[in-house]
mmCIF file with all atom_site columns, C-alpha atoms in Angstrom:
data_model
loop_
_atom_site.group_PDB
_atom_site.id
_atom_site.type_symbol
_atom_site.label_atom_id
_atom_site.label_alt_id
_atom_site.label_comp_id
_atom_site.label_asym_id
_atom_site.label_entity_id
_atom_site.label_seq_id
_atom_site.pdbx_PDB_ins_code
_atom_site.Cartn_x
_atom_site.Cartn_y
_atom_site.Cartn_z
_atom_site.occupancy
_atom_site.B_iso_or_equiv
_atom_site.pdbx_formal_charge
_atom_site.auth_seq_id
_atom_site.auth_comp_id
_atom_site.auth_asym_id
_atom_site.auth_atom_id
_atom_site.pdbx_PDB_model_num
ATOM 1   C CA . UNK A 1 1   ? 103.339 121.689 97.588  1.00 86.00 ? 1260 UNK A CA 1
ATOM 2   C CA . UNK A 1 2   ? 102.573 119.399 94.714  1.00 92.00 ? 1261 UNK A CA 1
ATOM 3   C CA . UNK A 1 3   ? 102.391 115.370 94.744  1.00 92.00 ? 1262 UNK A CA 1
ATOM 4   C CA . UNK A 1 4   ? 102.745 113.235 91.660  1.00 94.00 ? 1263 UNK A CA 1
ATOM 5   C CA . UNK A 1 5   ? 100.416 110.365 91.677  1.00 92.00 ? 1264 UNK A CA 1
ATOM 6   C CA . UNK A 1 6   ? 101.091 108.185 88.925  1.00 93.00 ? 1265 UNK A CA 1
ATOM 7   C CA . UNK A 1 7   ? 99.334  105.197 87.464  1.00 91.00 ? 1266 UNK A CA 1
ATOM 8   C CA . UNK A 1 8   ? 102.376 102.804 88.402  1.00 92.00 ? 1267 UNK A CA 1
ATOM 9   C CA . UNK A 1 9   ? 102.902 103.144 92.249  1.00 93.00 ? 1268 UNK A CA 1
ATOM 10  C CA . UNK A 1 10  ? 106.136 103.700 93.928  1.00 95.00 ? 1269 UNK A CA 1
ATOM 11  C CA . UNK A 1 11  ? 106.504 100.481 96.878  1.00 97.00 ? 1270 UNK A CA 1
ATOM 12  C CA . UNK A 1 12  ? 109.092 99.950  98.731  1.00 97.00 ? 1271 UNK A CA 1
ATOM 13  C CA . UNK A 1 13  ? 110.048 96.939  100.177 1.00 96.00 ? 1272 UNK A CA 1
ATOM 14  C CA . UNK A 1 14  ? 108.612 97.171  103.328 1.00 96.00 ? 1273 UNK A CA 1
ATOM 15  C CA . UNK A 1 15  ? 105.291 97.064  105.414 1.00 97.00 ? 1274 UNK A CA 1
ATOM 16  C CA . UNK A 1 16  ? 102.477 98.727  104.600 1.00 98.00 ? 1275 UNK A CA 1
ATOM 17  C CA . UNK A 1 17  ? 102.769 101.351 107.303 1.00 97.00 ? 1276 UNK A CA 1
ATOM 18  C CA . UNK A 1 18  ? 106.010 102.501 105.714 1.00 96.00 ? 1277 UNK A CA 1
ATOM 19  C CA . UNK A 1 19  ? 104.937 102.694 102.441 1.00 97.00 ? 1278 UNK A CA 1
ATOM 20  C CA . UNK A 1 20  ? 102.307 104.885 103.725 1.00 97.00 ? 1279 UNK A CA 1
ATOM 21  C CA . UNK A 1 21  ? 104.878 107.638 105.874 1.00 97.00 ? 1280 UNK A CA 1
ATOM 22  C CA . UNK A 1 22  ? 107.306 106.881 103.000 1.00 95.00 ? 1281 UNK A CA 1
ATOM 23  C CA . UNK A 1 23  ? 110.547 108.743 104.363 1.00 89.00 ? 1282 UNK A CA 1
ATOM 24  C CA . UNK A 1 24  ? 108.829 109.976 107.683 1.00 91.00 ? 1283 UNK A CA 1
ATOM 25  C CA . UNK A 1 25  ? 110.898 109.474 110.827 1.00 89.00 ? 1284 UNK A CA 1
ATOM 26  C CA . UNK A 1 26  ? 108.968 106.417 112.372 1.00 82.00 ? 1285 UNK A CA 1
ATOM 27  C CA . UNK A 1 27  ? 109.711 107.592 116.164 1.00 89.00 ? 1286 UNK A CA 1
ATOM 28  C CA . UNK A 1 28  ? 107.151 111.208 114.748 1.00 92.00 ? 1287 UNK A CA 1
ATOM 29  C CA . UNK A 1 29  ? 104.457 108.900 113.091 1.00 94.00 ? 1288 UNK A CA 1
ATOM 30  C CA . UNK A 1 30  ? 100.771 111.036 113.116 1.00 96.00 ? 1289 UNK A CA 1
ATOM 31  C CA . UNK A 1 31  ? 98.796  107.963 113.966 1.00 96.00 ? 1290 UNK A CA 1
ATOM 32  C CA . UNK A 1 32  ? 95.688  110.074 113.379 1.00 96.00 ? 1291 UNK A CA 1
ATOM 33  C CA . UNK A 1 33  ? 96.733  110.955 109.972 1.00 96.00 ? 1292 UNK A CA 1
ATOM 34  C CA . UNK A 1 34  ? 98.035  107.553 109.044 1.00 97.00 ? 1293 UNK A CA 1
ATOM 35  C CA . UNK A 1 35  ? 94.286  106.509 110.328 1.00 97.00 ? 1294 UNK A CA 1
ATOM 36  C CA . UNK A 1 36  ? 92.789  109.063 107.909 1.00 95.00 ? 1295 UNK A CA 1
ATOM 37  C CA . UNK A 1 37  ? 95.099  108.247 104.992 1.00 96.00 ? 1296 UNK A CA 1
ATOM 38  C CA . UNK A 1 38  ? 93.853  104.597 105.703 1.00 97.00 ? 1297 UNK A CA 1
ATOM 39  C CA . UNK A 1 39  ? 90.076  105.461 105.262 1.00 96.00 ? 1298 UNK A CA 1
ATOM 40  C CA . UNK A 1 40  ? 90.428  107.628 102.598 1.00 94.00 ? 1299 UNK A CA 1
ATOM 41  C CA . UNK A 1 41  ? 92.221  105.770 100.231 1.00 95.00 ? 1300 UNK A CA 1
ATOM 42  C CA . UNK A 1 42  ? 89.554  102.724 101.346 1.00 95.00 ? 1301 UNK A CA 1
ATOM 43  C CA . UNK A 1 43  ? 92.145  100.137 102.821 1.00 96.00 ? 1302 UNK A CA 1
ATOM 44  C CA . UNK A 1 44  ? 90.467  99.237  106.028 1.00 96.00 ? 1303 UNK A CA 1
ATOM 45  C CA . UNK A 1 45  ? 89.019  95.993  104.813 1.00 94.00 ? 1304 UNK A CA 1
ATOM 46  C CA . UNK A 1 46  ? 92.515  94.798  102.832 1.00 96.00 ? 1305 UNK A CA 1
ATOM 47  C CA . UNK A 1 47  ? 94.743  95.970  106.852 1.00 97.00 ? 1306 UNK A CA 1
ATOM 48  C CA . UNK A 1 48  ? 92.160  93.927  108.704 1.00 97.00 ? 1307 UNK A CA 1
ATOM 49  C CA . UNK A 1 49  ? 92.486  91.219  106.722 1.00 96.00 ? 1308 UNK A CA 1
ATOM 50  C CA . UNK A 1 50  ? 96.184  90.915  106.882 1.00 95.00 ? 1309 UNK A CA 1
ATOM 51  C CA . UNK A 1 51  ? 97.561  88.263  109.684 1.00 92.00 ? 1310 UNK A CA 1
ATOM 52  C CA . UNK A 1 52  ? 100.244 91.755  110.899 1.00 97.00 ? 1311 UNK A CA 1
ATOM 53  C CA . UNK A 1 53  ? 97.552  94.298  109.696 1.00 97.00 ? 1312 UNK A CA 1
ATOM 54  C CA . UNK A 1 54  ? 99.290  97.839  108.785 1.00 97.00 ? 1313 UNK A CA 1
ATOM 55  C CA . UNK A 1 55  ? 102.635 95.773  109.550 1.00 97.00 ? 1314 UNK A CA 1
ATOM 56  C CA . UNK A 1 56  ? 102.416 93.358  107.122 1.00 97.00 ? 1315 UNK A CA 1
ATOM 57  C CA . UNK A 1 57  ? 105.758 93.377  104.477 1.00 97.00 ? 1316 UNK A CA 1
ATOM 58  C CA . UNK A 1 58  ? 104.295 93.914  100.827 1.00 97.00 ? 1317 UNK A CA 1
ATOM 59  C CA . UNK A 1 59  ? 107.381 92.146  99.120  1.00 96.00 ? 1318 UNK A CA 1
ATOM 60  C CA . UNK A 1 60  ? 109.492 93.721  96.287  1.00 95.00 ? 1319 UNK A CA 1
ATOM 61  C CA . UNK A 1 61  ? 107.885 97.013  94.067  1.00 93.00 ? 1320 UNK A CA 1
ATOM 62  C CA . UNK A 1 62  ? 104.011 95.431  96.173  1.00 95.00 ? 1321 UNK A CA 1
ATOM 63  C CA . UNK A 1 63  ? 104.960 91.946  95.098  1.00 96.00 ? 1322 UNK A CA 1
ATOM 64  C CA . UNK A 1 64  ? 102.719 90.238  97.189  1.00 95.00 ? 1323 UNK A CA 1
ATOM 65  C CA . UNK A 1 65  ? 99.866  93.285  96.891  1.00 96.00 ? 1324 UNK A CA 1
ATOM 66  C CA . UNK A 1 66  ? 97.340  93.641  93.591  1.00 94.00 ? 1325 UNK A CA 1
ATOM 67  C CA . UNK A 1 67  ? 97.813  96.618  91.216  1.00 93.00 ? 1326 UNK A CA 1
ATOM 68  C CA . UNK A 1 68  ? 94.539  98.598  93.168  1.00 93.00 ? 1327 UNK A CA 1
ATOM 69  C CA . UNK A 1 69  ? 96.025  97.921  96.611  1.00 96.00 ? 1328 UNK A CA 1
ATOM 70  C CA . UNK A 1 70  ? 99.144  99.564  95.397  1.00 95.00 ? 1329 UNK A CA 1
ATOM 71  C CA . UNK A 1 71  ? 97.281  102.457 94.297  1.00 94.00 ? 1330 UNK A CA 1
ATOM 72  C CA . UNK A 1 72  ? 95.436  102.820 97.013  1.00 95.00 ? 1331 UNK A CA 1
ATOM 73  C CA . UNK A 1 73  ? 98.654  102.814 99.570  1.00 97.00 ? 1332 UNK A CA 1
ATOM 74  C CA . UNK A 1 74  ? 100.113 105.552 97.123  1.00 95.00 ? 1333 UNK A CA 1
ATOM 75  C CA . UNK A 1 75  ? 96.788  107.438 97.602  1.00 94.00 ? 1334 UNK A CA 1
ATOM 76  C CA . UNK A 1 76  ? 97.028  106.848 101.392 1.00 96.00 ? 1335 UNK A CA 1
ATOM 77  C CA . UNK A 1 77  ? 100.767 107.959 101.131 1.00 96.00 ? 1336 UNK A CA 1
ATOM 78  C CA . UNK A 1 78  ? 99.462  111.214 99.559  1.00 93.00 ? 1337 UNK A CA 1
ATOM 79  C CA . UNK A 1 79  ? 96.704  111.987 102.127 1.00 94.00 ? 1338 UNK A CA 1
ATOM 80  C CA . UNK A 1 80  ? 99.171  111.470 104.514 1.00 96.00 ? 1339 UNK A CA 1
ATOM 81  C CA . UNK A 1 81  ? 101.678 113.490 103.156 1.00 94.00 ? 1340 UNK A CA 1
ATOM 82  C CA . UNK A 1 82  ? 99.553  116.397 103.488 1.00 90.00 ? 1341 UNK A CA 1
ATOM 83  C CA . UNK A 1 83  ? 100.385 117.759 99.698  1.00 89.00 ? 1342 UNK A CA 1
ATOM 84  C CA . UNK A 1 84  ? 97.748  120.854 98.867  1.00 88.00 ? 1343 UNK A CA 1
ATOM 85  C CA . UNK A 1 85  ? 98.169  120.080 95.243  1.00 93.00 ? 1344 UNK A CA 1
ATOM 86  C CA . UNK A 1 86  ? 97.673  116.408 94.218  1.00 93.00 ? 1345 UNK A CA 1
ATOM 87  C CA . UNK A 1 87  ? 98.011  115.334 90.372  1.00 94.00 ? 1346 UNK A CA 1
ATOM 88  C CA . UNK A 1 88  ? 96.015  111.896 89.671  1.00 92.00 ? 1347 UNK A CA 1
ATOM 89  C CA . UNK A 1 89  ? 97.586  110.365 86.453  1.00 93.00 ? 1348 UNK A CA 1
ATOM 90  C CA . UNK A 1 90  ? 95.147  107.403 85.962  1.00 91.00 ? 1349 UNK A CA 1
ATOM 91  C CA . UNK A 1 91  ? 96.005  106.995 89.927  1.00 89.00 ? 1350 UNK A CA 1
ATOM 92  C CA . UNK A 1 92  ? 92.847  104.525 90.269  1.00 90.00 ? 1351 UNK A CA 1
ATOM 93  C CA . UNK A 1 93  ? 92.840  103.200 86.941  1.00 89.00 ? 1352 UNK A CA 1
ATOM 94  C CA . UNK A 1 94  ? 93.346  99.760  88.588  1.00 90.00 ? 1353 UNK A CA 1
ATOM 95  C CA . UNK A 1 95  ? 90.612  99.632  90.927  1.00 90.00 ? 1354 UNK A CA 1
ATOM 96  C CA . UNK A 1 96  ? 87.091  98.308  90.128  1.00 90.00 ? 1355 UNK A CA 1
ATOM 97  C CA . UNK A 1 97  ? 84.611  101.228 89.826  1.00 88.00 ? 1356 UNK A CA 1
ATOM 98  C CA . UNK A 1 98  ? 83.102  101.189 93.350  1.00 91.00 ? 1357 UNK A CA 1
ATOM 99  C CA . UNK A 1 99  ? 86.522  101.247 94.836  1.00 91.00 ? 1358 UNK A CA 1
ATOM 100 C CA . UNK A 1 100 ? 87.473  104.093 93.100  1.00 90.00 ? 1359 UNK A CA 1
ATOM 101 C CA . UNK A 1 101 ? 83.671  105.972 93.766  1.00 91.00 ? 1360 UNK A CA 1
ATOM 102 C CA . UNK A 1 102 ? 84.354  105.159 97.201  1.00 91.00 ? 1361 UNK A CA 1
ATOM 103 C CA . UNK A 1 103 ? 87.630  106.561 97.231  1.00 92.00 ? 1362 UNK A CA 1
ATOM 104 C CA . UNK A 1 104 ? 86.638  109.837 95.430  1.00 91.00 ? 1363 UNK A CA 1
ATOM 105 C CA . UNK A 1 105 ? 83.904  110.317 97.716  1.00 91.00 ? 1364 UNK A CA 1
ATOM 106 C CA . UNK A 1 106 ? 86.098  110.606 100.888 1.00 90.00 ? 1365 UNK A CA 1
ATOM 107 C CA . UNK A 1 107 ? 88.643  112.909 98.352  1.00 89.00 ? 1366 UNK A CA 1
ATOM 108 C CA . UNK A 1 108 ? 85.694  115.223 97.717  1.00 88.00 ? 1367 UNK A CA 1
ATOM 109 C CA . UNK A 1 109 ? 85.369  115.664 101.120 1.00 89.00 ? 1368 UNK A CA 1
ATOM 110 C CA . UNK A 1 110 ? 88.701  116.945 101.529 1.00 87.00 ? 1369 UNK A CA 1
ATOM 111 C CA . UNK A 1 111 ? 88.580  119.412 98.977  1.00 85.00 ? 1370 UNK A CA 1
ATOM 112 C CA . UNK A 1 112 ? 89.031  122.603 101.584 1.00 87.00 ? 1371 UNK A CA 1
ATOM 113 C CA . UNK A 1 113 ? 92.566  120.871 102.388 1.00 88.00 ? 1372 UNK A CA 1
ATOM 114 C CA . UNK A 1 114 ? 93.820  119.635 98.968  1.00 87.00 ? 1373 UNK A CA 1
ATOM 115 C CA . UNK A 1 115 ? 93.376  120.516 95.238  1.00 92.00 ? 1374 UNK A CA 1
ATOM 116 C CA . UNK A 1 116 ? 93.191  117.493 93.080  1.00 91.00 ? 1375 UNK A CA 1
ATOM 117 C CA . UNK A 1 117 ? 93.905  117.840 89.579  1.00 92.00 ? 1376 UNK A CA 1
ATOM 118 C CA . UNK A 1 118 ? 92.863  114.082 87.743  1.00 90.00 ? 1377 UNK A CA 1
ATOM 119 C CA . UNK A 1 119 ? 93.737  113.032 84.637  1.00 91.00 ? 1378 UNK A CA 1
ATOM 120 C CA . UNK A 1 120 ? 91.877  109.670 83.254  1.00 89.00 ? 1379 UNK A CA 1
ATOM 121 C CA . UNK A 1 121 ? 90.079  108.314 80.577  1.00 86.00 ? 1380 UNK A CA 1
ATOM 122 C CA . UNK A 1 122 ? 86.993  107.654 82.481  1.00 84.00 ? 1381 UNK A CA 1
ATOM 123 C CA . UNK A 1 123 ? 84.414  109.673 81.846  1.00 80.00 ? 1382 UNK A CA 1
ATOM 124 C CA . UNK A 1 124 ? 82.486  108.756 85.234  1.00 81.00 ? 1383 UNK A CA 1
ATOM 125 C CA . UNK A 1 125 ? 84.887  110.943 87.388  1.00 84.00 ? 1384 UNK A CA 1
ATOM 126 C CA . UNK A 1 126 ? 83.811  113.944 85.986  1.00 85.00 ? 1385 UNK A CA 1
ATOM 127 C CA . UNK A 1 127 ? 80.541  113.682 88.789  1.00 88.00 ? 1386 UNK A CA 1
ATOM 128 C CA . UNK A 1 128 ? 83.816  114.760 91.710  1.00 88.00 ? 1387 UNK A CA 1
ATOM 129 C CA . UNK A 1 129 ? 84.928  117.608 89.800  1.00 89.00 ? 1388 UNK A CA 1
ATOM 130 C CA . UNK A 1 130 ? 83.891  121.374 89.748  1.00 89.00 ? 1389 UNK A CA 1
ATOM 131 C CA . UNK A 1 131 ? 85.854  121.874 86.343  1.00 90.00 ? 1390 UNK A CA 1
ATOM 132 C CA . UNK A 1 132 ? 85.864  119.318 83.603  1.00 89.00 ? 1391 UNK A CA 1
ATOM 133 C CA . UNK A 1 133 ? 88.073  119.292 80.344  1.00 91.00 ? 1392 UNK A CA 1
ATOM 134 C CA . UNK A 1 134 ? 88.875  117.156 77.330  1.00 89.00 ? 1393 UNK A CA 1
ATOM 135 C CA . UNK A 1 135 ? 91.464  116.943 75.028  1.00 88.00 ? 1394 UNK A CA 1
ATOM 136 C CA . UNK A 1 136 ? 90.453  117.137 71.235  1.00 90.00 ? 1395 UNK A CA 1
ATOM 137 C CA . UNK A 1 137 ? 92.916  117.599 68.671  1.00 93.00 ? 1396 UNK A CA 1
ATOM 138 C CA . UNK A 1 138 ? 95.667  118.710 70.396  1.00 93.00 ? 1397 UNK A CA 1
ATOM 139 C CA . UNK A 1 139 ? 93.243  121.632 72.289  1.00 94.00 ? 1398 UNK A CA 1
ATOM 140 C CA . UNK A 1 140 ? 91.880  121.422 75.637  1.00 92.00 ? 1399 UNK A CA 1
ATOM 141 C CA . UNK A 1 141 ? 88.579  122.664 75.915  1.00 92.00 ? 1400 UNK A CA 1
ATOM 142 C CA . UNK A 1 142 ? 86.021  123.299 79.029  1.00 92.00 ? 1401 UNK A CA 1
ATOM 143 C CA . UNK A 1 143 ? 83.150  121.018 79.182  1.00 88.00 ? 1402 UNK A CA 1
ATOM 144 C CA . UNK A 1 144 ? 80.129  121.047 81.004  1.00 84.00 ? 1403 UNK A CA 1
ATOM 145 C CA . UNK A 1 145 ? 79.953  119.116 84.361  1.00 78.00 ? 1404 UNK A CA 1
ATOM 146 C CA . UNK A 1 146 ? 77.043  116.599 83.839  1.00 66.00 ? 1405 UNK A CA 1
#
């Protein structure tokens, strides 16, 4: 099954737990995979930080969150989520660079459960990926992985 990861994150107004199961019956929460979906997507350090950790309300569309620890709970919601086909559309475009390395290091180890396609404008991602295209006038071409 596919997931859509866009560049603007879907947030509900709720905690971040929630945003992370999104539509998940909370009484059959995989603590495990919420655990995983938490390392992966590199938001130990922001949970531990918080005064009600994984519990802790994010306000209105992630009002009270930054526009990379949005992404990153959408990222967790995917890994949770279990998808086999996940489509990045500039999905870490607001995260600094080592975030997002860090991030795409724990995806690439994942790659027997999920198939990521990414789309971005950084050219530094193409290191995670075993096939690499551009678009160029209107064509998209292979390029070499360098």
């Amino acid at each position: 099954t596919l997931m859509y990861i866009p560049q603007e994150p879907f947030i509900i107004d709720g905690t971040i737990k929630e945003n992370i199961i999104l539509g998940e019956n909370p009484l059959k929460i995989d603590t495990l995979r919420v655990n995983k979906a938490v390392e992966v997507s590199n938001l130990q350090t922001l949970i531990k930080s918080l005064p009600h950790g994984i519990d802790t309300q994010v306000g209105e569309n992630g009002s009270r969150l930054s526009g990379g620890q949005r992404q990153r709970i959408q990222i967790a919601r995917a890994i949770y989520m279990r998808r086999n086909f996940l489509v990045f559309d500039e999905a870490t475009s607001a995260l600094d660079i080592q975030t997002e390395e860090e991030i795409l290091e724990e995806l690439v180890k994942l790659r027997e459960e999920f198939t990521i396609l990414m789309v971005s404008h950084r050219s530094n991602l193409q290191k995670y990926c075993t096939k690499f295209y551009v678009l160029e006038k209107g064509r998209l071409n292979q390029k070499d992985i360098n």
